[in-house]
XYZ file of C-alpha atoms in Angstrom:
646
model
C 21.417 -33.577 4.937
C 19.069 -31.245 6.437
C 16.561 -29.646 3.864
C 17.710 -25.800 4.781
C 21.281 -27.481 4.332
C 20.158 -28.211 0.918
C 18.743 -24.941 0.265
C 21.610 -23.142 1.322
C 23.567 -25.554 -1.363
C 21.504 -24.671 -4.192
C 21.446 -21.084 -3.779
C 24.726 -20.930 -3.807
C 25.322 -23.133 -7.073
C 23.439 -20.587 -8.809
C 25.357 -17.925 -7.900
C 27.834 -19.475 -9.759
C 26.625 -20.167 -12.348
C 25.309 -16.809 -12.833
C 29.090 -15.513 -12.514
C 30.480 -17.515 -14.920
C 28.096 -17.219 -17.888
C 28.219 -14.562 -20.470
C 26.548 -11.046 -19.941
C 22.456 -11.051 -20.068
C 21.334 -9.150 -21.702
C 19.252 -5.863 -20.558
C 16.073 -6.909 -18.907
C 13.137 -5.057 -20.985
C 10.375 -3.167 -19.588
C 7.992 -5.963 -20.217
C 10.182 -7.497 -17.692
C 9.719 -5.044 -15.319
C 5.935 -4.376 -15.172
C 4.417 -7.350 -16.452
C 1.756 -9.072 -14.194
C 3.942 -11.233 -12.075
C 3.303 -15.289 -12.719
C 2.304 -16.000 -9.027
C 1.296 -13.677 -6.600
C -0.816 -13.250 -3.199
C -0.126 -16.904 -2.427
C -2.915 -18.169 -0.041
C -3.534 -21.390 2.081
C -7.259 -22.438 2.265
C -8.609 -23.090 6.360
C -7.759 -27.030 6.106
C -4.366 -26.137 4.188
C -5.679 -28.567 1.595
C -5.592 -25.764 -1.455
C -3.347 -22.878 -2.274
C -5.019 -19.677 -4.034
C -2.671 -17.572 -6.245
C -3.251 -14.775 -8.997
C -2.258 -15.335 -11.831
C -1.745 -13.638 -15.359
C -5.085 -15.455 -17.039
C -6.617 -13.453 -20.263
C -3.823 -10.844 -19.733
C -5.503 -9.955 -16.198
C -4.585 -11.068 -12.763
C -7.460 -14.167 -11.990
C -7.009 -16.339 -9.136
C -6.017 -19.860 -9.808
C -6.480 -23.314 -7.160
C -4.191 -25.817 -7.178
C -3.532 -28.515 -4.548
C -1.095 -27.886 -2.305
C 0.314 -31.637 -2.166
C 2.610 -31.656 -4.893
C 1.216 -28.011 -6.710
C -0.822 -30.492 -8.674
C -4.509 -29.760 -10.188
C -4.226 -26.194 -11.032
C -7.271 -24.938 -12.286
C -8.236 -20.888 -12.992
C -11.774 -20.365 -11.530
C -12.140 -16.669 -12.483
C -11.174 -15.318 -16.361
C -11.754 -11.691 -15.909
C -10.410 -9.746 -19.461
C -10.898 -6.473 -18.209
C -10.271 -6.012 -14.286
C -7.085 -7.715 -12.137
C -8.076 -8.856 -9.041
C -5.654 -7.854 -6.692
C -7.041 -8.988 -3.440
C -9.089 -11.747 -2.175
C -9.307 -14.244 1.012
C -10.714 -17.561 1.976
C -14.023 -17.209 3.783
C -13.865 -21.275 4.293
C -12.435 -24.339 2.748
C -14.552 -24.189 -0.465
C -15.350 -20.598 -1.122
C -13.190 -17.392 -1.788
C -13.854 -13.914 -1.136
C -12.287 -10.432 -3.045
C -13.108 -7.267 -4.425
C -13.326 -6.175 -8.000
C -12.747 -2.198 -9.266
C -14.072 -0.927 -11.864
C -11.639 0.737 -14.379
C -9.744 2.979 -11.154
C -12.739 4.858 -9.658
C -12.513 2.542 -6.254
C -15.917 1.565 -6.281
C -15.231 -2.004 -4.742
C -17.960 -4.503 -5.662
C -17.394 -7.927 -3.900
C -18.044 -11.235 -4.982
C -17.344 -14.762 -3.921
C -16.324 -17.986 -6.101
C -16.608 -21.928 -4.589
C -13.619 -23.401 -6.019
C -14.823 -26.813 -5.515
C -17.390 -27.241 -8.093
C -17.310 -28.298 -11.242
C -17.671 -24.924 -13.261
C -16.811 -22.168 -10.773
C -19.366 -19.235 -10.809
C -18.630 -16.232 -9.728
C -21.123 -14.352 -7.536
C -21.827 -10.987 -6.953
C -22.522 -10.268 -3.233
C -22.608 -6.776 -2.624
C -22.570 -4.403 -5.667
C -21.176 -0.511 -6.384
C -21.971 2.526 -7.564
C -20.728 5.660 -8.738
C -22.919 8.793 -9.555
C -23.818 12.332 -8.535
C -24.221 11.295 -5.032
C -20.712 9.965 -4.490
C -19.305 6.612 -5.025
C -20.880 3.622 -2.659
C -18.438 0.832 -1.755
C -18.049 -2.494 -0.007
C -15.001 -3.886 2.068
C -14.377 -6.411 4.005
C -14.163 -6.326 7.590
C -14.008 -9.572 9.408
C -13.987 -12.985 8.114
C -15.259 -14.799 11.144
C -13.175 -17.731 11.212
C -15.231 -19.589 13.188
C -18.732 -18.973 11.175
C -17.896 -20.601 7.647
C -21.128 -19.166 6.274
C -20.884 -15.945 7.387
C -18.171 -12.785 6.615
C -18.524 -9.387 8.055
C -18.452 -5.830 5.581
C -18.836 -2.551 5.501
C -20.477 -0.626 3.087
C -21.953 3.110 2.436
C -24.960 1.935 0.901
C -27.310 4.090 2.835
C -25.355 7.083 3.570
C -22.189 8.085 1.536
C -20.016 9.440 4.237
C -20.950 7.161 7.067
C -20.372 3.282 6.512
C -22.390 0.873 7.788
C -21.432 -3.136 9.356
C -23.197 -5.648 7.862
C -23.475 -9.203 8.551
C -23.269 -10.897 5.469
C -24.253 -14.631 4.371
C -22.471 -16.547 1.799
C -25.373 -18.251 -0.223
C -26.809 -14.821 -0.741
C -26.732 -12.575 -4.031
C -26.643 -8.746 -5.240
C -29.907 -7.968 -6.826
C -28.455 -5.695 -10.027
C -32.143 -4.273 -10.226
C -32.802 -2.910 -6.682
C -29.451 -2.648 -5.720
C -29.392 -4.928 -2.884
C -28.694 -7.955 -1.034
C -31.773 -9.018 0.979
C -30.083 -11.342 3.203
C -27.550 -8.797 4.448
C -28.219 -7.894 8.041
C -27.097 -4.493 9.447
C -25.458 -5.097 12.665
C -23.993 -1.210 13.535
C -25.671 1.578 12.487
C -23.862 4.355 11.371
C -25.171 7.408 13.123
C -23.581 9.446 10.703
C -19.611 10.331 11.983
C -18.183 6.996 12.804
C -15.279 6.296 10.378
C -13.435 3.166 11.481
C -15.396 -0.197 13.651
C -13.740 -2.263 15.920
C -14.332 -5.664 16.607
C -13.700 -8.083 18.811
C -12.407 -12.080 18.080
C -15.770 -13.124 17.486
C -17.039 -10.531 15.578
C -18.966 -8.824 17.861
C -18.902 -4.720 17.559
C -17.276 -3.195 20.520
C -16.027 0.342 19.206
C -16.027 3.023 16.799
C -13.904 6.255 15.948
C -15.847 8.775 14.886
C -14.324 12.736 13.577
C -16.202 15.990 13.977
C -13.971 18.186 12.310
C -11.271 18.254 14.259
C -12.398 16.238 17.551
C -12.250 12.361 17.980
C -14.249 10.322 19.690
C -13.692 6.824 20.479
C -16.914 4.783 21.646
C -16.631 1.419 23.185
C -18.951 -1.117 25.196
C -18.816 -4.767 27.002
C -20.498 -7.656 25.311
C -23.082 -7.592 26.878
C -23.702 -3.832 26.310
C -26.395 -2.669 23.645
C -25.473 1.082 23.020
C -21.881 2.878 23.130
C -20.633 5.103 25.451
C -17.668 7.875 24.753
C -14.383 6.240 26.322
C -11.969 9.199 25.100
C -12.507 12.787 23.207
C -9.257 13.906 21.735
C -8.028 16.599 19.404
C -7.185 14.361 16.480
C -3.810 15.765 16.184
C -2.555 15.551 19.483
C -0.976 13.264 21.841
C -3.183 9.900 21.360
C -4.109 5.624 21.371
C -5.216 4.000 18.122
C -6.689 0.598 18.667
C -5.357 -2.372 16.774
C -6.627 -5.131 17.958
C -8.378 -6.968 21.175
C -6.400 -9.706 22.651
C -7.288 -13.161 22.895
C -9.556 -12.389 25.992
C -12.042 -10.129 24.171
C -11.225 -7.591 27.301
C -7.597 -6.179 26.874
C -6.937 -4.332 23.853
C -3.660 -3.383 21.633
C -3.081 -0.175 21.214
C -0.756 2.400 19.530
C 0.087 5.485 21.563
C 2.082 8.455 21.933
C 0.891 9.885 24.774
C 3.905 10.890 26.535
C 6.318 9.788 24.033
C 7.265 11.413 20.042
C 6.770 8.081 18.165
C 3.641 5.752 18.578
C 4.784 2.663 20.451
C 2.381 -0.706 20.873
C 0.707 -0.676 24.758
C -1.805 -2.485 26.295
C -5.097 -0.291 27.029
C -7.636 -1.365 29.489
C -11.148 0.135 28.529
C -12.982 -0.227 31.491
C -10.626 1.616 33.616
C -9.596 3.969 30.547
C -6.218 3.151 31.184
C -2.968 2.865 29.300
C -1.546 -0.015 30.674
C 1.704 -1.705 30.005
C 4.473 -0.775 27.203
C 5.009 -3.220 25.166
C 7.307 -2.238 22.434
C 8.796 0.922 21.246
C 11.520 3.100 19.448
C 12.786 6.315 20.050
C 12.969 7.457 15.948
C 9.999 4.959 14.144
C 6.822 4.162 14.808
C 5.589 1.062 15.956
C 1.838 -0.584 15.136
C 2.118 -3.798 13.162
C 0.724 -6.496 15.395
C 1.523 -10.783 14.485
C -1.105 -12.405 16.196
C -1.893 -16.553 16.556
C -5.290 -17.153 16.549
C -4.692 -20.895 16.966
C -2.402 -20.533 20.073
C -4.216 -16.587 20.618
C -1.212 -15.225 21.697
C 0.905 -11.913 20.532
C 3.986 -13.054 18.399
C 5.711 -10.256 17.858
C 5.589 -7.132 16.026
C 6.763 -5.675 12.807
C 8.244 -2.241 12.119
C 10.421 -0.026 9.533
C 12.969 1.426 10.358
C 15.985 1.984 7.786
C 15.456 -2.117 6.903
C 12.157 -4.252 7.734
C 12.508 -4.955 11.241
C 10.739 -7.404 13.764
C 10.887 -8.208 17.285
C 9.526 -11.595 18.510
C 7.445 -11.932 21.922
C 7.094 -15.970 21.509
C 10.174 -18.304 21.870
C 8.820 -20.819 19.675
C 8.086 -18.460 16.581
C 11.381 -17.035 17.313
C 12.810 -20.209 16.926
C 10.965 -21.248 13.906
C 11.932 -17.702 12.013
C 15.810 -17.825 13.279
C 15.712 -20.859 11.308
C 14.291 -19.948 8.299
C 16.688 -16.779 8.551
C 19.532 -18.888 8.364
C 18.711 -20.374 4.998
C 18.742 -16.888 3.566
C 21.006 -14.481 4.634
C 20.860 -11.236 3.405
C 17.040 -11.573 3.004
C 13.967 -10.569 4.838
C 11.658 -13.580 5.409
C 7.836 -13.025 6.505
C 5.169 -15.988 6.785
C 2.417 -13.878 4.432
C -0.586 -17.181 5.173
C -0.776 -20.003 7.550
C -3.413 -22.814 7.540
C -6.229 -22.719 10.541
C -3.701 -25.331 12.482
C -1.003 -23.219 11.976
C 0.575 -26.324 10.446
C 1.602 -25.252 6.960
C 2.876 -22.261 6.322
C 3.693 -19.676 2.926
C 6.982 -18.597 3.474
C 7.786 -15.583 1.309
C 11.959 -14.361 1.037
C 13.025 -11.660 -0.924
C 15.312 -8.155 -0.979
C 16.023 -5.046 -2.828
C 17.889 -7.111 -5.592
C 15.501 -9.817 -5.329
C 11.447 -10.003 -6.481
C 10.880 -12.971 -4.548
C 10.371 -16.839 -4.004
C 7.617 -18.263 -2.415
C 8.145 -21.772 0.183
C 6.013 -23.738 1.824
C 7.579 -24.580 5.346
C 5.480 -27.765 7.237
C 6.130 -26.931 11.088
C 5.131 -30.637 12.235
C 7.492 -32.437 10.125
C 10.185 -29.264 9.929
C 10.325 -28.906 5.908
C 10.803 -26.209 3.831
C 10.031 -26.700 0.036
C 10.385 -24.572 -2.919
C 6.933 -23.128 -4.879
C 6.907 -20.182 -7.113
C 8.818 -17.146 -7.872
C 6.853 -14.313 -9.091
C 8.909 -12.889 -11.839
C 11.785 -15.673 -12.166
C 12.417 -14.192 -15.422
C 14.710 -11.683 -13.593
C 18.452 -12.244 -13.523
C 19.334 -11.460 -9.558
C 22.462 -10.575 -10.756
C 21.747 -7.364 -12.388
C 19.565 -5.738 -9.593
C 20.834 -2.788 -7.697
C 21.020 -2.451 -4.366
C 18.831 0.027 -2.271
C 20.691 1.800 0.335
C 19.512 4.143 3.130
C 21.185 7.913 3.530
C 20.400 10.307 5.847
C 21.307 14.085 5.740
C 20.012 17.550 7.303
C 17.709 19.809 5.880
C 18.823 23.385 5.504
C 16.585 24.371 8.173
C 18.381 21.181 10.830
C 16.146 18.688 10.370
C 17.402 14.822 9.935
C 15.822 13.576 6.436
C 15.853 9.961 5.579
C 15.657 8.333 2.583
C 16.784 5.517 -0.066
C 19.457 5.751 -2.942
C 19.334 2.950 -5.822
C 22.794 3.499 -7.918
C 23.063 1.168 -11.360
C 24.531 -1.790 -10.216
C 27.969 -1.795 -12.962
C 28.276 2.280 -12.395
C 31.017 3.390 -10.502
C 28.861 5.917 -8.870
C 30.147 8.879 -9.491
C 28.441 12.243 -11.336
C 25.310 10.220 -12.135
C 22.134 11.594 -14.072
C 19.533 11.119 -11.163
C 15.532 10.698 -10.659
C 14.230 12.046 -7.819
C 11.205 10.231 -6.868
C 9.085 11.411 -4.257
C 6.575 9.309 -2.457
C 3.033 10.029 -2.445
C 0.466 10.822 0.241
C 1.951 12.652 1.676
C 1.094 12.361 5.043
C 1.213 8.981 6.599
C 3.280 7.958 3.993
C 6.830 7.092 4.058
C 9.146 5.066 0.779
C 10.210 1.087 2.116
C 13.398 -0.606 1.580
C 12.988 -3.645 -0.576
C 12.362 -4.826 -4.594
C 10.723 -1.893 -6.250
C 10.668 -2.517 -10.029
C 10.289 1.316 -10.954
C 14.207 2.286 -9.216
C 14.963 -1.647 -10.901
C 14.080 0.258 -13.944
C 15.887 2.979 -13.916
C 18.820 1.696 -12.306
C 19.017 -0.967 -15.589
C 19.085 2.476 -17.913
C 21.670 4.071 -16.248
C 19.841 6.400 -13.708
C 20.598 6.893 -10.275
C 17.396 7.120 -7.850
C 16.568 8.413 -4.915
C 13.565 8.409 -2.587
C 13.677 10.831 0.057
C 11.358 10.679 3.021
C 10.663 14.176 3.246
C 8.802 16.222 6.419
C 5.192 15.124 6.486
C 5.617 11.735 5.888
C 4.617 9.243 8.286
C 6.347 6.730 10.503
C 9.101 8.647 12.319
C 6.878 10.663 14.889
C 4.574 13.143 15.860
C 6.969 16.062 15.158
C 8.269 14.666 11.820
C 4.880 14.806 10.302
C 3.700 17.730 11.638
C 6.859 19.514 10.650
C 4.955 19.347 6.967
C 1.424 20.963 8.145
C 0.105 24.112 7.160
C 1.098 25.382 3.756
C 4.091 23.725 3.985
C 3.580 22.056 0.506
C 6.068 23.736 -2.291
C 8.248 25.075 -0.086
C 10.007 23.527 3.102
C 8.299 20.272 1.651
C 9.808 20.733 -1.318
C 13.255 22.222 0.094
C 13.815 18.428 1.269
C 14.046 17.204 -1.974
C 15.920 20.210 -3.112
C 18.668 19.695 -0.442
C 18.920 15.739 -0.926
C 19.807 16.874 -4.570
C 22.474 18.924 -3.228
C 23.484 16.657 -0.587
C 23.759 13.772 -3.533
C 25.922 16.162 -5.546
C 28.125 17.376 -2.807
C 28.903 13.656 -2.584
C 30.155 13.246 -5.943
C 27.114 10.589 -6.560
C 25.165 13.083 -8.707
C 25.526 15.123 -12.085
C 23.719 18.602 -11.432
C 23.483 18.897 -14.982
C 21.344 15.254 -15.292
C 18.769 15.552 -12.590
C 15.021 15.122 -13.446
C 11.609 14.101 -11.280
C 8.972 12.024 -11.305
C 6.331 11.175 -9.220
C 2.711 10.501 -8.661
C -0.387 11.366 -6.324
C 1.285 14.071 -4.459
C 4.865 12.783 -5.891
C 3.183 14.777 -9.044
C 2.513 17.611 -7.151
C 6.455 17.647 -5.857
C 7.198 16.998 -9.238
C 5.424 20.047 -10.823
C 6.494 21.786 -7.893
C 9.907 21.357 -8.720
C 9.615 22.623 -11.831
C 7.711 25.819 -11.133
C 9.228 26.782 -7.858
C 12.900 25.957 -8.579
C 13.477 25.655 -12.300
C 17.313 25.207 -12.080
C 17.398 21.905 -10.499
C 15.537 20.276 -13.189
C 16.271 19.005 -16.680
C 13.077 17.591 -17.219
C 9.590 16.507 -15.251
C 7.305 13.796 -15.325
C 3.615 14.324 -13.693
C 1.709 10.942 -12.722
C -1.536 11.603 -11.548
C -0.151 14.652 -9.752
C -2.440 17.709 -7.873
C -1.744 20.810 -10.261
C -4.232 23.180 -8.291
C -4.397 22.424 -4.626
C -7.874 24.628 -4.185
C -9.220 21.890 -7.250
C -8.280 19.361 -4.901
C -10.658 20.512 -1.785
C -13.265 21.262 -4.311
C -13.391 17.671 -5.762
C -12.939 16.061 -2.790
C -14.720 12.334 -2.903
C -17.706 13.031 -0.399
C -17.179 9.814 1.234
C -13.752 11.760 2.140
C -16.057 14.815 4.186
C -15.576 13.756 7.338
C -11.540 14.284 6.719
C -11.769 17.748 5.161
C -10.648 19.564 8.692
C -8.049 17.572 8.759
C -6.831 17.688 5.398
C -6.870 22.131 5.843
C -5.174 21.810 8.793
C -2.181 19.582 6.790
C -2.232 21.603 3.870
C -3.745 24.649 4.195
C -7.385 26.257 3.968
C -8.792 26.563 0.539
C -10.155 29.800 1.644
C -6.993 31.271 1.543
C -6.944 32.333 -1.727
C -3.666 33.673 -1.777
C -1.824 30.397 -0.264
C -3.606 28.443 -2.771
C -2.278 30.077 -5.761
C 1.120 30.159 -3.836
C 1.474 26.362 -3.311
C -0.468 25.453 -6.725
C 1.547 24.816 -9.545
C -0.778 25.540 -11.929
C -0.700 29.348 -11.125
C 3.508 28.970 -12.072
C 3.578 27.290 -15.100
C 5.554 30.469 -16.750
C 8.032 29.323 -14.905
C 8.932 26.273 -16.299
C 11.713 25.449 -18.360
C 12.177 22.003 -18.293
C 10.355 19.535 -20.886
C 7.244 17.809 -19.324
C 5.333 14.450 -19.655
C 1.460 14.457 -17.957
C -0.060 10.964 -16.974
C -3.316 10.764 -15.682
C -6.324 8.151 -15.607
C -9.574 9.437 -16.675
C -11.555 8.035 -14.186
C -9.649 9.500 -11.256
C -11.750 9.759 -7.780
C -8.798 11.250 -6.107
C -7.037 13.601 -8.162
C -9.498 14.518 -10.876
C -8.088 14.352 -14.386
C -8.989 18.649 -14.774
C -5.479 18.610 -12.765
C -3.885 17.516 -16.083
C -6.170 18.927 -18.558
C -5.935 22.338 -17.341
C -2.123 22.202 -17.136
C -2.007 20.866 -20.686
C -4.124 23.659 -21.679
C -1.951 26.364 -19.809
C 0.970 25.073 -20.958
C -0.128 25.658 -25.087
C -1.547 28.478 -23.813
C 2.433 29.548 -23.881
C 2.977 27.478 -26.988
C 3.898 24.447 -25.569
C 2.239 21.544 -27.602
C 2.767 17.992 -26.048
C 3.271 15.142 -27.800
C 1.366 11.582 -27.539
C 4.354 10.795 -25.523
C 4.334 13.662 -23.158
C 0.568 13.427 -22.716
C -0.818 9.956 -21.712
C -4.834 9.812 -21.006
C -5.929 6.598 -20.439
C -9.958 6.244 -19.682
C -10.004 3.196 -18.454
C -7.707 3.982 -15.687
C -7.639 5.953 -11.978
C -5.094 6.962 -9.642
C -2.110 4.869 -11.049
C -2.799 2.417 -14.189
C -3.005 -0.886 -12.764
C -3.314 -2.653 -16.100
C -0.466 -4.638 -17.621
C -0.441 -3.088 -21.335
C -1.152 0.800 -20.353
C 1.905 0.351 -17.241
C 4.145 -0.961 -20.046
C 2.937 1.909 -22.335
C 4.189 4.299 -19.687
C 7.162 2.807 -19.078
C 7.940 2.765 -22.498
C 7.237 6.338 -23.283
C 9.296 7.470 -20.101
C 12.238 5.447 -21.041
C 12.154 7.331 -24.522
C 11.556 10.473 -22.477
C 14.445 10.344 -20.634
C 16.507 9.088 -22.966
C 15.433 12.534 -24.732
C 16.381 14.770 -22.104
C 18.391 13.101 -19.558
């Protein structure tokens, strides 16, 4: 018996077994938005180890075990205050990530070697946040075939223009004069270049740069020493992103629309400026996610969203490989998330809407497929709901997509509803799949629906545009307002039951519900939400700058003093009726905690006194709480919420 075969099997004994046992009961929130047990599984180079994170001292740490048997496990980092939540192997012994500090996004990073006896961790490049903005390190390439050796950038020497840095491994942060001595620059930031490429070797062949509203995209040949402009674009018009090079260090992948509504994935040629071939493309999504093999350098396929994951394979044998994988789990999206250098052994992760997850570890030369972890196997499949796509028009004609979770034992009819919208916005755009916050609600009773409003990203040009220029609170906003309507006009929704919640600019939709149209809502929760759009422009992060032309042209110019206080909240708050919960994290780069403060102190300003559970302030968080015991605080206090006025 084939070992899919047996997979297939057991599966489907559990099923059963879940059907014939007596009713769970109701998951709790713990088991919701606790840290999950594995996560972020990762091969080392020689497939020898397997990296995970792990819940260790109540925080995310990563943890080594051998991949032979999932023997050995050992944590090497005990963090009690930070969870890592991303990190990658620079070789076989040593292990890269970044560390925040409390929410602010100033990324420090540091490297562990896993293979010695007492694991230190190192600090290689430190951060900083202070009057002059907040200075922070990412990674950029990992240079797969220099072991000693990773690639960054970092804003070190001049907030709003990052620099490229070639970075060595056995090096150190000096706390004292905040630097690393053994960190060469390699690029030089002249002062507008916001995004590097680079080749398959590392080497720096390109840079996008903005000048308010004009791009410029700089390229040269390896054996080139200084840049020259290849294309000058309005950055809102027809245009090619660069992805990636291809395997010949000549050829490059690109995203375009010229010519077309949605991006599509072409060649581009650089020396002849030329778009070349089409490779893939849709007439309603976007398409930019690239699967390269570096072992066999080759193009595999590519990934997109439409109204379920989607992919499209270039190579027969991958094909092959994922077709059979597929046909172990129906009903399930499967994605290979880490491969070892040979390409050998790969992390198999399968999951849906009504399922968080398992990871496998498939062995291409021999043809297995064995079980590892599941992240949160403390959920019962069984009492998930499913997440399924609408679609409806906008009042003004428009098509608006979206995502409606219904309580899995409800016979969906006249149900109280949460409107969640996304945040962003722009760019943005809500994914099918396991989302424990609709999981949630849907466990409580609560219908939910995401709705991918104009302005968000991945369904074209026009789409997105369609939500530029003071568009925020009103047409915006009339796309949630009419999937409300649509939802009742179905006989799904109660117009009676009907509150919001969202966060980033989900909190701005959310307060501009309540303001701007009152008699939708029964109630309104704010996370991290804009109250006062002209606030927003005027706290900007400065490492943001180079974006502020941009962002007026999406949203409006904060010199407009009379479209601010139209689209901001803040200036309506007489106009809410509905009962109100504010969440914010004190250390907030993005969406400064005065948003929340000053609504709080407008709304007592009209008597309105909230509660510890309507008002939730943490310090030691930033946009969104990221640690375990404050996200199960909220949830806590919104279930009560809700069950208050809902």
């Amino acid at each position: 018996m084939s070992t899919l075969f047996k997979l297939i099997i057991i599966s489907y004994l559990c099923v059963i077994s879940f059907e014939i046992n007596a009713q769970k009961p109701q998951p709790t929130i713990e088991d919701f938005f606790k840290n999950p047990k594995f996560s972020n599984l990762q091969l080392s180079p020689n497939g020898k180890y397997l990296a995970v994170l792990s819940p260790i001292n109540d925080r995310k740490n990563i943890v080594i075990l051998e991949t032979e048997g999932l023997k050995n496990a050992k944590p090497v980092t005990k963090f009690d205050d930070q969870d890592i939540n991303n990190f990658s192997w620079a070789n076989d012994n040593e292990i890269v990530f970044d560390l925040d500090s409390n929410g602010n996004e100033a990324f420090s990073l540091y490297k562990i070697n896993v293979n010695t006896k007492r694991a230190k961790v190192i600090e290689l490049v430190g951060s900083k946040v202070g009057s002059s903005g907040i200075r922070s390190a990412s990674i950029v390439h990992m240079l797969p075939n220099d072991p000693d050796h990773i690639i960054i950038q970092y804003n070190g020497r001049n907030i709003k223009a990052p620099d490229l840095y070639k970075l060595p491994l056995n090096s150190k942060w000096d706390r004292k004069h905040e630097r690393n001595y053994k960190m060469d620059i390699i690029a030089k930031n002249p002062g507008g270049y916001q995004g590097w490429l680079l080749d398959h070797d590392g080497d720096v062949r390109g840079a996008l740069s903005i000048d308010g509203l004009r791009g410029k995209f700089y390229y040269k040949n390896k054996d080139e020493e200084k840049f020259r402009v290849l294309r000058e674009y309005n950055i809102e018009d027809e245009n090619i992103t660069p992805l990636a090079f291809d395997f010949d260090n000549k050829t490059l992948f690109v995203s375009s629309n010229i010519g077309r509504d949605t991006s599509a994935l072409y060649y581009f040629h650089p020396e002849k400026n030329e778009l070349g071939e089409l490779i893939f493309g849709m007439p309603e999504v976007d398409v930019s996610n690239l699967m390269l093999s570096i072992k066999r350098k080759k193009l595999l396929g590519v990934k997109y969203l439409d109204e379920y994951p989607e992919v499209v394979y270039f190579d027969t044998e991958t094909a092959q490989m994922m077709a059979s994988l597929e046909s172990a789990f129906k009903d399930k999206v499967v994605n290979v998330t880490s491969r070892s250098k040979d390409e050998v052994l790969n992390i198999v992760y399968v999951g849906s809407d009504t399922d968080p997850g398992h990871y496998y570890l498939y062995d291409k030369a021999k043809n297995t497929l064995k079980s590892l972890v599941s992240p949160m196997d403390w959920l019962d499949k069984s009492q998930l709901s499913p997440m399924k796509p609408i679609k409806f028009n906008s009042r003004d004609g428009l098509t608006i997509r979206g995502y409606l979770t219904i309580p899995k034992d409800s016979n969906g009819k006249s149900l109280p509803l949460i409107v969640n919208p996304h945040g962003g916005p722009y760019g943005i755009r809500n994914t099918w799949g396991f989302n424990p916050e609709t999981q949630f609600f849907a466990s409580r009773g609560y219908a939910t629906v995401q709705v991918n409003f104009r302005g968000s990203g991945g369904y074209g040009r026009r789409f997105q545009q369609a939500g530029y220029g003071g568009k925020w609170g009103s047409e915006m906003q009339n796309d949630l307002t009419d999937a409300v309507k649509y939802l009742v006009s179905e006989g799904v929704v109660d117009p009676k039951r009907v509150c919001i919640y969202g966060s980033s600019y989900g909190g701005y939709a959310t307060m501009a519900g309540l303001t701007y149209t009152p008699e939708i809502y029964k109630c309104g929760i704010n996370y991290v939400g804009i109250t006062d759009v002209s606030l927003l422009f005027d706290s900007l992060p400065k490492h943001w700058e180079p974006q502020r032309e941009l962002l007026k042209k999406q949203i409006g110019d904060p010199d407009d003093e009379a479209l601010m206080k139209k689209i901001s909240p803040l200036y309506h708050v007489d106009k809410i009726v509905a009962p109100l919960m504010i969440v914010q994290g004190a250390k907030d780069p993005r969406v400064v905690k005065k948003h929340a403060t000053d609504l709080r102190d407008a709304s007592e300003d009209r008597g309105i006194v909230l509660t510890d559970d309507e008002w939730i302030m943490k310090d030691d968080e930033g946009h969104g709480f990221q640690k375990e015991e404050n996200k199960i605080e909220l949830y806590t206090k919104i279930e009560k919420f809700l069950n208050k006025h809902l």
